[in-house]
Amino acid sequence: METHAEAGKEGKPSCASVDLQGDSSLQVEISDAVSERDKVKFTVQTKSCLPHFAQTEFSVVRQHEEFIWLHDAYVENEEYAGLIIPPAPPRPDFEASREKLQKLGEGDSSVTREEFAKMKQELEAEYLAIFKKTVAMHEVFLQRLAAHPTLRRDHNFFVFLEYGQDLSVRGKNRKELLGGFLRNIVKSADEALITGMSGLKEVDDFFEHERTFLLEYHTRIRDACLRADRVMRAHKCLADDYIPISAALSSLGTQEVNQLRTSFLKLAELFERLRKLEGRVASDEDLKLSDMLRYYMRDSQAAKDLLYRRLRALADYENANKALDKARTRNREVRPAESHQQLCCQRFERLSDSAKQELMDFKSRRVSSFRKNLIELAELELKHAKAEEHRLLALLHLLWR
Amino acid sequence: MAAEREPPPLGDGKPTDFEDLEDGEDLFTSTVSTLESSPSSPEPASLPAEDISANSNGPKPTEVGLDDDREDLFAEATEEVSLDSPEREPILSSEPSPAVTPVTPTTLIAPRIESKSMSAPVIFDRSREEIEEEANGDIFDIEIGVSDPEKVGDGMNAYMAYRVTTKTSLSMFSKSEFSVKRRFSDFLGLHSKLASKYLHVGYIVPPAPEKSIVGMTKVKVGKEDSSSTEFVEKRRAALERYLQRTVKHPTLLQDPDLRQFLESSELPRAVNTQALSGAGILRMVNKAADAVNKMTIKMNESDAWFEEKQQQFENLDQQLRKLHASVEALVCHRKELSANTAAFAKSAAMLGNSEDHTALSRALSQLAEVEEKIDQLHQEQAFADFYMFSELLSDYIRLIAAVKGVFDHRMKCWQKWEDAQITLLKKREAEAKMMVANKPDKIQQAKNEIREEIEEWEAKVQQGERDFEQISKTIRKEVGRFEKERVKDFKTVIIKYLESLVQTQQQVFKIEVLMNGRKHFVEKRY
């Protein structure tokens, strides 16, 4: 199924999660996207007046795997160890939606034509919404990179933006995925080991506090995200339930010849409206709440990763200190030990400084995003409630006669 | 129709008077709630006026016309009808005010008027006193309540006892207010007695609530959780609705068994309502036999009305079942949604708690949580109302099954008549054969026997015909009454649902406004 999406201002729900005040010297956006059988092709458009680029405006076509490659390149780069790497966008997943559409297509004889049309419409809207969201996620990833003073200057980034050909990055095969999985386990084990290491004292209160905070925050936000998803899905389910009810009431109404006719028909209309309202509530919640929670869940994971790297650097520094002491007592190979220790110290301090800055940015970003989204959500719900009340009162008057 | 009878005493047969009187009849149904019961001066001036020219049909009220009148009326119940003719007074004065206030105006005189064959002309024929008497007999002045479910006994022999309270001004009851304790099997016993007396003559006896072995066992075992309290409450409400429907039926109200049920403090235990008793099994066998019989009876329907009505009820049944299933699904999902929302509210609160960097952020998380709480309140309300709708639908699905049963009885009655006719024919043929055959020795005795049999079967045929006509007539009346009740019930529930929807919406709106104000204040501070 081929779908085009114009990534205009309306189609960027998740951009609202991230407050980007980049300067305009490098502007990146996804101007178009096409969904083919099982991949999505994004058209990444760049506008820049930086001297590095050959043109001021150019675009390339990229797929999801290439975004992941870029992300991994950043993560593996030692230079950026002290920065929060923006989380990679999730893989576009249309499976559930496609399955449902297929099931609907197989047909159910008890469903009337109007019901079928409505359900099909709902599913198509869902598909489109998922598509728009995935475009937005990919775009936000690129835009954060472009806005960050250090990250935007990465060579791989330029290649990603400019190189006209296919980057021939294949998706991770099973071995690599497994490798990645094992690496994560090793990482958490390592972290546990480091923290348990004797003599490793956290010198900075700021970081101690941040660590406890982030750990707790990450768990809770993950929890909230899951539950928000469940609520949103329940709302959608409810909205779908109204379809057969509305249809049954309509047919009851058309069969009646007495005063119940108007009542039933009007009630059918009401349920149709309620369905749209539930659908709107569900999508509002999805955009303003669920998506935001999900994004910050990933972002807080990235922040945790940063802290881990810093901790690792601290552990290395400690080890280097011990090695130096040992070398001094034995009075052998003091020089290399000294220079190694110097290196570790420098690295650690560099990491600490940038981490501090990054974490504070993270906090302000998070707070302003939450604020904006929650206020918008409340305003939307208020608007809906007001409109519904008017309509319901009008309907009641009509039925009372 | 009316033109063939003697001119009505309340008018002089002129077309205008008929029109007036038609309006007068329409008047009953539209202004019932505004009339006083005092036989002296009514207040004609205060009565609403109606567009007479649109509704009148001339001197002969045709069946269709009457229906249209009533329909227009229902639609414009609040429109004005002006009365200035003095002949209206006696009709007005005999009109008592209803004890039970209906939402829609179709109560008291409805049972009289609904049958097309006996309508306005019947009233016109009577004298003033007779009308008064009849109207009084139709007073729907009885209120039934079922309350206070109490668990009696222990273990598997335990049961719930419900208090049945009656408030009435009817003369046939000894007191005006009384209450008794009844258990569920008593209700079932009452229904089976009424059904055995009235169903086969064509009366639609309201069905009792269904047994539920699972539900009752939980209660008996003593589980004090929300599902068993819910079950008991559901049953209590269903029993109340059942009794209210039963007493609304004018014929059933007169039944001595019903009176005994409502009044007497001790009631013989109805044992043959138990599912696993001998009587229960017999019932099941009978039901199966009936189903088979129904398939084999081929009835020559002489009256299109019955065929039409049966088809109508069949359609209605199907659609109500479909709607009921969808509504049940919705109720179930709403429950799920409110559970999920509660869970999310907790998570949001925890998230807010851990966000201790800025007091602002915490405030925002709390706001998110409050919002969720409102949403939950909203859903619980809506859930309760849908539940009411769903119960109404299941009541009507069972009622329509009773209606179908009544139609089936009519078929059986016809079958009996038909069989009697066939047997009579056979006997007559046998007689004729005997007349022709020449067997002098047996002839006289056999002839007498056959003669007797023929007379017997002739009587049976006549009885069969009379029974069939009676049941047809009763069914027509009953169906009309049933339709009226149905319209009223549905409309009431729909309006109640909408009202509470509006109310909930208003509450939510108020809280949202409050919260929005708080948010803006917080925003400014930040």
PDB file of C-alpha atoms in Angstrom, chain A residues 16 288 371-381, chain B residues 519:
ATOM      1  CA  ALA A  16       5.682  19.399  20.332  1.00  0.00           C
ATOM      2  CA  LYS A 288      -0.382  14.957  23.828  1.00  0.00           C
ATOM      3  CA  ARG A 371       3.844  21.920  30.589  1.00  0.00           C
ATOM      4  CA  LYS A 372       2.984  22.683  27.001  1.00  0.00           C
ATOM      5  CA  ASN A 373       1.389  19.351  26.294  1.00  0.00           C
ATOM      6  CA  LEU A 374      -0.663  19.132  29.455  1.00  0.00           C
ATOM      7  CA  ILE A 375      -2.032  22.610  28.974  1.00  0.00           C
ATOM      8  CA  GLU A 376      -2.915  21.883  25.377  1.00  0.00           C
ATOM      9  CA  LEU A 377      -4.589  18.637  26.393  1.00  0.00           C
ATOM     10  CA  ALA A 378      -6.710  20.397  28.989  1.00  0.00           C
ATOM     11  CA  GLU A 379      -7.723  23.050  26.508  1.00  0.00           C
ATOM     12  CA  LEU A 380      -8.739  20.491  23.959  1.00  0.00           C
ATOM     13  CA  GLU A 381     -10.828  18.569  26.449  1.00  0.00           C
TER      14      GLU A 381
ATOM     15  CA  LYS B 519      -3.376  25.812  34.924  1.00  0.00           C
TER      16      LYS B 519
END
